[in-house]
mmCIF file of C-alpha atoms in Angstrom:
data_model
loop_
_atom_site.group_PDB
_atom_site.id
_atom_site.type_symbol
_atom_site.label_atom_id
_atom_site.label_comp_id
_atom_site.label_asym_id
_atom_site.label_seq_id
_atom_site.Cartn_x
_atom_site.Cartn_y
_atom_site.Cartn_z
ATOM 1 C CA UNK K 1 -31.666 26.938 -72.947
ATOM 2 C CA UNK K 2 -28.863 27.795 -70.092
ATOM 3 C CA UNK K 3 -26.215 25.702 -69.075
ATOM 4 C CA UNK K 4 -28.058 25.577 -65.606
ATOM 5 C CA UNK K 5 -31.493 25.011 -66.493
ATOM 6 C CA UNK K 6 -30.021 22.110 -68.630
ATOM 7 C CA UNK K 7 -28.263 20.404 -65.616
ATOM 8 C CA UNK K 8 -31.324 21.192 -63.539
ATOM 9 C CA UNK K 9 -33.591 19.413 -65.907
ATOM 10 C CA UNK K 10 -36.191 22.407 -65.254
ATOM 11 C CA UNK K 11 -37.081 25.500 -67.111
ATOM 12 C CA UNK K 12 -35.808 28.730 -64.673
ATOM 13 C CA UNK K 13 -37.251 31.766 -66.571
ATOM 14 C CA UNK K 14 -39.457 32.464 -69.598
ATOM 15 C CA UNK K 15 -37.474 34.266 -72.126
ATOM 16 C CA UNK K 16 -39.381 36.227 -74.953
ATOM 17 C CA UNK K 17 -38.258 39.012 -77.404
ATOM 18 C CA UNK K 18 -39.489 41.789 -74.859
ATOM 19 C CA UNK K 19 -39.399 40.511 -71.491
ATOM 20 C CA UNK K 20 -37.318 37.848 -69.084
ATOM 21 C CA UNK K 21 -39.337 36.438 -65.667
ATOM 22 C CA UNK K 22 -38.862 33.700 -63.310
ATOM 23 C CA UNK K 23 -40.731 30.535 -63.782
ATOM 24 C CA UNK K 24 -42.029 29.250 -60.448
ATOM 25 C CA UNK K 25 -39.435 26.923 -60.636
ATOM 26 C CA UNK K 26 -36.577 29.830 -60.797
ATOM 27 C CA UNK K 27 -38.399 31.762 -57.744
ATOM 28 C CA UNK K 28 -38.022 28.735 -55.807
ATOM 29 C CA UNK K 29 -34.856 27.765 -56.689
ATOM 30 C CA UNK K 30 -33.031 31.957 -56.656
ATOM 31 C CA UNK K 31 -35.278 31.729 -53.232
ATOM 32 C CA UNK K 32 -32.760 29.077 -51.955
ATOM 33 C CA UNK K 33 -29.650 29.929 -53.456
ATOM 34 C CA UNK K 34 -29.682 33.325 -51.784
ATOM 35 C CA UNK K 35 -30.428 32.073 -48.553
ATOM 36 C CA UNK K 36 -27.318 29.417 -49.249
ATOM 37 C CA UNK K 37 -25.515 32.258 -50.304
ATOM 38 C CA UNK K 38 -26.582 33.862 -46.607
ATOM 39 C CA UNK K 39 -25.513 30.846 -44.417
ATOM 40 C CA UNK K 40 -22.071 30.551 -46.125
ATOM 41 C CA UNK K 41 -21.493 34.231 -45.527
ATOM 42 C CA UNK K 42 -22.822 33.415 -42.018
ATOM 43 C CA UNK K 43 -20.604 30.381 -41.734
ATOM 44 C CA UNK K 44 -17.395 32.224 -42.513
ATOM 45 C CA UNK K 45 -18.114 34.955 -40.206
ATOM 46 C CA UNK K 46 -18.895 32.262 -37.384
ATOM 47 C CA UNK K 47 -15.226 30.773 -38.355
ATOM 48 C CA UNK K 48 -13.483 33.942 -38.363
ATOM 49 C CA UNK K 49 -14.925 34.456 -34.530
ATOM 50 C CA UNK K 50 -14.055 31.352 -34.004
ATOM 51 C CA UNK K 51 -10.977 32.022 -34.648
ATOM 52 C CA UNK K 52 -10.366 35.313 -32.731
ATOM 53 C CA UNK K 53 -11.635 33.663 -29.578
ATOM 54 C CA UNK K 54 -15.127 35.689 -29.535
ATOM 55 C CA UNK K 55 -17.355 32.395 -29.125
ATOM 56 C CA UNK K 56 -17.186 29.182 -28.939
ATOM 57 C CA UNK K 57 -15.835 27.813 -24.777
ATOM 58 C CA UNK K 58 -13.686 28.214 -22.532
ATOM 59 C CA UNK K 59 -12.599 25.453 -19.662
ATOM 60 C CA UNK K 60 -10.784 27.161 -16.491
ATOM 61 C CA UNK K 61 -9.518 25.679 -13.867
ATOM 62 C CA UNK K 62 -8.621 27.770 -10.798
ATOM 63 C CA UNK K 63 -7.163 27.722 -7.096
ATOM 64 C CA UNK K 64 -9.657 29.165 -5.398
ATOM 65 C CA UNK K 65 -7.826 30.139 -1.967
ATOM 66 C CA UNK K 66 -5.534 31.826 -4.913
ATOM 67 C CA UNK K 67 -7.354 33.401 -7.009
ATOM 68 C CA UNK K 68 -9.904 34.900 -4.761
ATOM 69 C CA UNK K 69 -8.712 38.568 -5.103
ATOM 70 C CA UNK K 70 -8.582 39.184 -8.917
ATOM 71 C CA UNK K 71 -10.303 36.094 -10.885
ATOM 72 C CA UNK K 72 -14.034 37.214 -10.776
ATOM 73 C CA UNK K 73 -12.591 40.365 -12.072
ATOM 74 C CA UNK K 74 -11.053 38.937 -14.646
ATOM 75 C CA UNK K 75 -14.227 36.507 -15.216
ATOM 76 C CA UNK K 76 -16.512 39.559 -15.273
ATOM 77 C CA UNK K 77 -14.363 41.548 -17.262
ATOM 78 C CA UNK K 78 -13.998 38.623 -20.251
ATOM 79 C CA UNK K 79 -17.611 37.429 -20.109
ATOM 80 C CA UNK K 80 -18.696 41.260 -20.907
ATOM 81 C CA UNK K 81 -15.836 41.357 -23.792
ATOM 82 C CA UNK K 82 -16.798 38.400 -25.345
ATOM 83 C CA UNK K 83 -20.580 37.198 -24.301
ATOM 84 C CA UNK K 84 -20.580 34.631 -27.504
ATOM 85 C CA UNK K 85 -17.908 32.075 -25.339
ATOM 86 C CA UNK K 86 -19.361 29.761 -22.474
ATOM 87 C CA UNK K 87 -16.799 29.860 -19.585
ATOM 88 C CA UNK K 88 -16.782 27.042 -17.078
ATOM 89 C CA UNK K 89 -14.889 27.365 -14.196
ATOM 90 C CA UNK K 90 -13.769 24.431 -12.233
ATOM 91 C CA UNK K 91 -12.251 24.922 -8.915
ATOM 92 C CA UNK K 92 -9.637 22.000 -9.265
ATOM 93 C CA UNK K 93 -5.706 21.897 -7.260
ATOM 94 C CA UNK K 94 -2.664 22.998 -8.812
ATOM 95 C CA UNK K 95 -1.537 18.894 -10.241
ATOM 96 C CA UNK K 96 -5.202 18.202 -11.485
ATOM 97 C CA UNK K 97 -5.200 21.411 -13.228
ATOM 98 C CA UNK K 98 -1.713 20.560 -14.787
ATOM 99 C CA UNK K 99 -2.903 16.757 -16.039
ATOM 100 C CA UNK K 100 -6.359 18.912 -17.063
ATOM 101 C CA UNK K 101 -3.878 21.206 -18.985
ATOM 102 C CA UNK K 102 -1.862 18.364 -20.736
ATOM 103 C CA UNK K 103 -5.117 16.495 -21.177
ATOM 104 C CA UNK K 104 -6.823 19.037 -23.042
ATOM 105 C CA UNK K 105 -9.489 19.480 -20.565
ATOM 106 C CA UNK K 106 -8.811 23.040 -19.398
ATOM 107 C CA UNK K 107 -7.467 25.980 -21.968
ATOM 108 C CA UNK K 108 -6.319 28.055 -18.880
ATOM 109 C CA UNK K 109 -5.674 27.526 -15.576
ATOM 110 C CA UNK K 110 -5.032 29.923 -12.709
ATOM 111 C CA UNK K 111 -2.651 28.007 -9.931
ATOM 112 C CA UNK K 112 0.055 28.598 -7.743
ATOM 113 C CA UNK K 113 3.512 28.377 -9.910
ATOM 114 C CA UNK K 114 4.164 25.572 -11.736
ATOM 115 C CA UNK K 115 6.949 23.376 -11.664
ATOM 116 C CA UNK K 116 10.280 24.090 -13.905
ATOM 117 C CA UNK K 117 9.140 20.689 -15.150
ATOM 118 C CA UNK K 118 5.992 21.687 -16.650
ATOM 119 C CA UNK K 119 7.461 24.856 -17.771
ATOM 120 C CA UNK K 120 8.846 22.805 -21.417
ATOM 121 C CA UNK K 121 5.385 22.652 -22.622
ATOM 122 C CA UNK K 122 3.338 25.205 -20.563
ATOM 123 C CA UNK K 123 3.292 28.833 -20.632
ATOM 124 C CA UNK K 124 2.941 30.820 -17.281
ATOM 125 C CA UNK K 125 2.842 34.437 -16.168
ATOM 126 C CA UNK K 126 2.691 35.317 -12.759
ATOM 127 C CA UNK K 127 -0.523 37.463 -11.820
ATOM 128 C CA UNK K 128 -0.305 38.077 -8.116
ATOM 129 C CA UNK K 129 1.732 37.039 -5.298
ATOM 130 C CA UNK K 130 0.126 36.187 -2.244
ATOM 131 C CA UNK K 131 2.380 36.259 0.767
ATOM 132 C CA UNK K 132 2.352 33.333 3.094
ATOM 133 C CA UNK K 133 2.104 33.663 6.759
ATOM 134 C CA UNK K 134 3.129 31.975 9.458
ATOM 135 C CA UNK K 135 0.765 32.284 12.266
ATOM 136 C CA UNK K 136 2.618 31.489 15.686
ATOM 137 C CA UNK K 137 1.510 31.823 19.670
ATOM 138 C CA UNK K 138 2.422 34.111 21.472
ATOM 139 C CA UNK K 139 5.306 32.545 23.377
ATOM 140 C CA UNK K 140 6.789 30.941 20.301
ATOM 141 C CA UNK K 141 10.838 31.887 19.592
ATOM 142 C CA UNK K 142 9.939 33.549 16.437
ATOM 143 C CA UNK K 143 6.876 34.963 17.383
ATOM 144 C CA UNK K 144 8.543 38.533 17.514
ATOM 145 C CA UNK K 145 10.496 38.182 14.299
ATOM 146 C CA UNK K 146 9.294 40.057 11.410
ATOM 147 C CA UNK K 147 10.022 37.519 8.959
ATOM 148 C CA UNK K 148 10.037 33.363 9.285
ATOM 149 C CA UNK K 149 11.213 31.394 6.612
ATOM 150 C CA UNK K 150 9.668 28.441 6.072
ATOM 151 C CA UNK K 151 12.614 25.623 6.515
ATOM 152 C CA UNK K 152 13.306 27.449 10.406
ATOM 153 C CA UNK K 153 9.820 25.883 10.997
ATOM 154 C CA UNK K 154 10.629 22.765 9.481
ATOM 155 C CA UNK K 155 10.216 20.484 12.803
ATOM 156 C CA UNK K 156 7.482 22.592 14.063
ATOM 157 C CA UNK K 157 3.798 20.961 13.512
ATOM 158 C CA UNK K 158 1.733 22.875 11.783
ATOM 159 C CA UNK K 159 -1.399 23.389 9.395
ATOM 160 C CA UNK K 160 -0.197 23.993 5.924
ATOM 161 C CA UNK K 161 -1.879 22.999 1.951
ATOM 162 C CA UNK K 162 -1.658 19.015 1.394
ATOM 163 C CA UNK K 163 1.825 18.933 -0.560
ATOM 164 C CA UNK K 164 -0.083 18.179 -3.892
ATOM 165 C CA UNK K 165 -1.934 21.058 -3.475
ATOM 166 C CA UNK K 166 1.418 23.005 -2.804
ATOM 167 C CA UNK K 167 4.393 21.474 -4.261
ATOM 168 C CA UNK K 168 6.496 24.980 -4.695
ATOM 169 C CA UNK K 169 6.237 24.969 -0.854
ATOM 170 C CA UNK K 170 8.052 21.434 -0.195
ATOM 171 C CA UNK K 171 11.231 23.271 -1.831
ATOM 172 C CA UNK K 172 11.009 26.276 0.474
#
Protein backbone atom coordinates (compact mmCIF):
# COMPACT_ATOMS: atom_id res chain seq x y z
CA UNK A 1 0.00 0.00 0.00
CA UNK A 2 1.28 3.81 -0.76
CA UNK A 3 2.57 6.09 1.60
CA UNK A 4 -0.64 8.23 0.82
CA UNK A 5 -3.30 5.81 0.87
CA UNK A 6 -1.75 4.81 4.30
CA UNK A 7 -2.06 8.38 5.80
CA UNK A 8 -5.44 8.66 4.13
CA UNK A 9 -6.71 5.59 5.80
CA UNK A 10 -8.51 4.74 2.31
CA UNK A 11 -7.66 2.53 -0.56
CA UNK A 12 -6.92 5.12 -3.84
CA UNK A 13 -6.54 2.61 -6.75
CA UNK A 14 -6.86 -1.14 -7.35
CA UNK A 15 -3.56 -2.47 -8.32
CA UNK A 16 -3.41 -5.96 -10.13
CA UNK A 17 -0.65 -7.70 -12.22
CA UNK A 18 -2.21 -6.21 -15.55
CA UNK A 19 -3.99 -3.17 -14.84
CA UNK A 20 -3.97 0.08 -12.25
CA UNK A 21 -7.61 2.15 -11.81
CA UNK A 22 -8.95 4.58 -9.45
CA UNK A 23 -11.10 3.41 -6.66
CA UNK A 24 -14.05 5.76 -6.19
CA UNK A 25 -12.32 6.97 -3.42
CA UNK A 26 -9.10 8.07 -5.67
CA UNK A 27 -11.60 9.75 -8.37
CA UNK A 28 -12.90 11.78 -5.68
CA UNK A 29 -10.02 12.60 -4.00
CA UNK A 30 -7.47 13.30 -7.73
CA UNK A 31 -11.02 15.21 -8.48
CA UNK A 32 -10.10 17.68 -5.64
CA UNK A 33 -6.55 17.84 -5.64
CA UNK A 34 -6.53 19.11 -9.21
CA UNK A 35 -8.96 21.63 -8.65
CA UNK A 36 -6.62 22.67 -5.38
CA UNK A 37 -3.91 22.48 -7.63
CA UNK A 38 -6.14 25.11 -9.97
CA UNK A 39 -6.97 27.69 -7.20
CA UNK A 40 -3.31 27.89 -5.99
CA UNK A 41 -2.21 28.50 -9.55
CA UNK A 42 -5.16 30.96 -9.57
CA UNK A 43 -4.13 32.44 -6.26
CA UNK A 44 -0.58 33.23 -7.32
CA UNK A 45 -1.60 34.75 -10.47
CA UNK A 46 -4.22 36.97 -8.45
CA UNK A 47 -1.00 37.98 -6.17
CA UNK A 48 1.26 38.66 -8.91
CA UNK A 49 -1.62 41.28 -10.29
CA UNK A 50 -1.87 42.32 -7.21
CA UNK A 51 1.22 43.22 -7.17
CA UNK A 52 1.65 45.02 -10.56
CA UNK A 53 -1.29 47.24 -9.70
CA UNK A 54 -3.80 45.48 -12.33
CA UNK A 55 -6.68 44.92 -9.62
CA UNK A 56 -7.40 45.33 -6.50
CA UNK A 57 -8.50 49.68 -5.59
CA UNK A 58 -7.61 52.66 -5.93
CA UNK A 59 -8.67 55.84 -3.51
CA UNK A 60 -8.17 59.40 -5.33
CA UNK A 61 -8.66 62.38 -4.08
CA UNK A 62 -8.80 65.39 -6.43
CA UNK A 63 -9.28 69.33 -6.70
CA UNK A 64 -11.84 69.53 -8.84
CA UNK A 65 -11.63 73.36 -9.99
CA UNK A 66 -7.90 71.82 -10.72
CA UNK A 67 -8.11 69.03 -12.26
CA UNK A 68 -10.96 69.67 -14.55
CA UNK A 69 -8.90 69.77 -17.82
CA UNK A 70 -6.88 66.48 -17.78
CA UNK A 71 -8.19 64.08 -14.80
CA UNK A 72 -11.15 62.30 -16.60
CA UNK A 73 -8.56 61.72 -19.18
CA UNK A 74 -6.40 60.29 -17.09
CA UNK A 75 -9.44 58.37 -15.24
CA UNK A 76 -10.62 57.06 -18.62
CA UNK A 77 -7.39 56.27 -19.83
CA UNK A 78 -6.41 53.98 -16.44
CA UNK A 79 -9.85 52.41 -15.99
CA UNK A 80 -9.48 51.00 -19.78
CA UNK A 81 -5.68 49.86 -18.87
CA UNK A 82 -6.50 48.19 -15.94
CA UNK A 83 -10.50 47.32 -15.65
CA UNK A 84 -9.65 44.66 -12.65
CA UNK A 85 -8.98 47.97 -10.02
CA UNK A 86 -12.10 49.88 -8.51
CA UNK A 87 -11.23 53.64 -8.58
CA UNK A 88 -13.05 55.98 -6.25
CA UNK A 89 -12.68 59.40 -6.67
CA UNK A 90 -13.34 61.80 -3.93
CA UNK A 91 -13.46 65.41 -4.65
CA UNK A 92 -11.77 66.52 -1.27
CA UNK A 93 -9.37 70.18 -0.76
CA UNK A 94 -5.79 70.25 -1.00
CA UNK A 95 -5.16 69.76 3.41
CA UNK A 96 -7.88 66.93 3.59
CA UNK A 97 -6.30 65.25 0.76
CA UNK A 98 -2.81 65.62 2.49
CA UNK A 99 -4.17 64.14 6.16
CA UNK A 100 -6.12 61.46 3.58
CA UNK A 101 -2.56 60.88 2.13
CA UNK A 102 -0.72 60.47 5.55
CA UNK A 103 -3.75 58.60 6.82
CA UNK A 104 -3.73 56.01 4.33
CA UNK A 105 -7.04 56.86 3.00
CA UNK A 106 -6.14 58.03 -0.50
CA UNK A 107 -3.10 56.29 -2.69
CA UNK A 108 -3.04 59.44 -4.98
CA UNK A 109 -4.14 62.66 -4.88
CA UNK A 110 -4.34 65.35 -7.54
CA UNK A 111 -4.05 69.03 -5.68
CA UNK A 112 -2.61 72.23 -6.09
CA UNK A 113 1.29 72.03 -4.88
CA UNK A 114 2.01 70.89 -1.75
CA UNK A 115 3.82 72.42 0.89
CA UNK A 116 7.88 72.04 1.18
CA UNK A 117 6.65 70.57 4.46
CA UNK A 118 4.90 67.68 3.15
CA UNK A 119 7.44 67.26 0.53
CA UNK A 120 9.81 64.86 3.36
CA UNK A 121 7.37 62.13 3.05
CA UNK A 122 5.29 62.80 -0.13
CA UNK A 123 6.16 62.54 -3.65
CA UNK A 124 4.79 65.19 -6.18
CA UNK A 125 5.07 65.94 -9.88
CA UNK A 126 3.58 68.79 -11.30
CA UNK A 127 0.92 67.94 -14.14
CA UNK A 128 -0.45 71.25 -15.29
CA UNK A 129 -0.26 74.75 -14.35
CA UNK A 130 -3.25 76.68 -14.31
CA UNK A 131 -2.70 80.40 -14.44
CA UNK A 132 -4.50 82.56 -11.98
CA UNK A 133 -6.32 85.62 -12.94
CA UNK A 134 -7.10 88.56 -11.54
CA UNK A 135 -10.34 89.85 -12.73
CA UNK A 136 -10.53 93.77 -12.16
CA UNK A 137 -13.23 96.69 -13.33
CA UNK A 138 -12.73 98.59 -15.67
CA UNK A 139 -11.53 101.74 -13.91
CA UNK A 140 -9.23 99.85 -11.59
CA UNK A 141 -5.22 101.15 -11.63
CA UNK A 142 -4.13 97.88 -12.90
CA UNK A 143 -6.84 97.15 -15.00
CA UNK A 144 -4.61 97.89 -18.17
CA UNK A 145 -1.55 96.05 -16.95
CA UNK A 146 -0.79 92.86 -18.53
CA UNK A 147 0.35 91.20 -15.54
CA UNK A 148 -0.79 91.70 -11.56
CA UNK A 149 0.97 90.03 -9.00
CA UNK A 150 -0.81 88.96 -6.35
CA UNK A 151 0.82 90.92 -3.13
CA UNK A 152 0.05 94.56 -5.40
CA UNK A 153 -3.57 93.46 -4.63
CA UNK A 154 -2.94 92.69 -1.21
CA UNK A 155 -5.37 95.50 0.39
CA UNK A 156 -7.78 95.16 -2.37
CA UNK A 157 -11.06 92.97 -1.39
CA UNK A 158 -11.57 90.37 -3.36
CA UNK A 159 -13.01 86.74 -4.06
CA UNK A 160 -10.24 84.26 -3.87
CA UNK A 161 -10.08 80.03 -2.58
CA UNK A 162 -10.60 79.85 1.41
CA UNK A 163 -6.75 79.84 2.46
CA UNK A 164 -7.02 76.04 3.36
CA UNK A 165 -8.10 75.36 0.16
CA UNK A 166 -5.07 77.48 -1.21
CA UNK A 167 -2.23 77.73 1.07
CA UNK A 168 0.61 78.20 -1.86
CA UNK A 169 -1.39 81.42 -2.52
CA UNK A 170 -0.99 83.06 1.14
CA UNK A 171 2.92 83.08 0.22
CA UNK A 172 2.39 84.84 -3.10
Amino acid sequence: MSDLERELGVQLLVRNSRTLRLTAEGEVFLKEVKQILEHADRAVELARRVSRGEIGALSIGFLGSATAFFLPRIIREYRRRFPGVRVSLHEIAPVPQIEGLRAGRLEVGFTRPVLATDGAWLRSECLYRDPLLAVLPEGHRAAAREAVAVKDLADEPFVLFHRAGAQELITL
